Coordinates of C-alpha atoms in Angstrom, one line a residue:
M163 CA -9.4 -58.4 -50.2
A164 CA -9.8 -54.6 -50.3
F165 CA -7.3 -54.2 -47.5
M166 CA -4.7 -56.3 -49.5
L167 CA -5.3 -54.1 -52.6
F168 CA -4.9 -51.0 -50.5
V169 CA -1.6 -52.3 -49.1
A170 CA -0.3 -53.3 -52.5
L171 CA -1.1 -49.8 -53.9
T172 CA 0.5 -48.1 -51.0
V173 CA 3.7 -50.1 -51.3
S174 CA 3.9 -49.5 -55.1
I175 CA 3.3 -45.8 -54.7
E176 CA 5.9 -45.6 -51.9
R177 CA 8.5 -47.5 -54.0
A178 CA 7.9 -45.3 -57.0
W179 CA 8.3 -42.2 -54.9
Y180 CA 11.5 -43.6 -53.4
L181 CA 13.0 -44.4 -56.8
R182 CA 12.1 -41.0 -58.2
K183 CA 14.0 -39.5 -55.2
V184 CA 17.0 -41.7 -55.7
I185 CA 17.2 -40.9 -59.4
S186 CA 16.8 -37.2 -58.7
H187 CA 19.7 -37.3 -56.2
G188 CA 21.8 -39.3 -58.7
K189 CA 21.3 -36.7 -61.4
K190 CA 22.4 -34.0 -59.0
I191 CA 25.5 -35.9 -58.0
M192 CA 26.4 -36.6 -61.7
A193 CA 26.0 -32.9 -62.5
E194 CA 28.5 -32.1 -59.7
I195 CA 31.0 -34.8 -60.8
E196 CA 30.9 -34.1 -64.5
P197 CA 32.8 -30.8 -64.4
L198 CA 35.5 -32.5 -62.3
S199 CA 36.2 -35.1 -65.0
R200 CA 36.6 -32.4 -67.6
V201 CA 39.3 -30.7 -65.5
D202 CA 41.2 -33.9 -65.1
G203 CA 41.0 -34.9 -68.8

């Protein structure tokens, strides 16, 4: 029982870390793309 709880917590922490990393990279990409759309407009 304790092992399953440990695995569940580990998986949820890893997924939260992964999503935070993906969102961070997405914000960086959007910051790079945003000036380009202003030039075209």
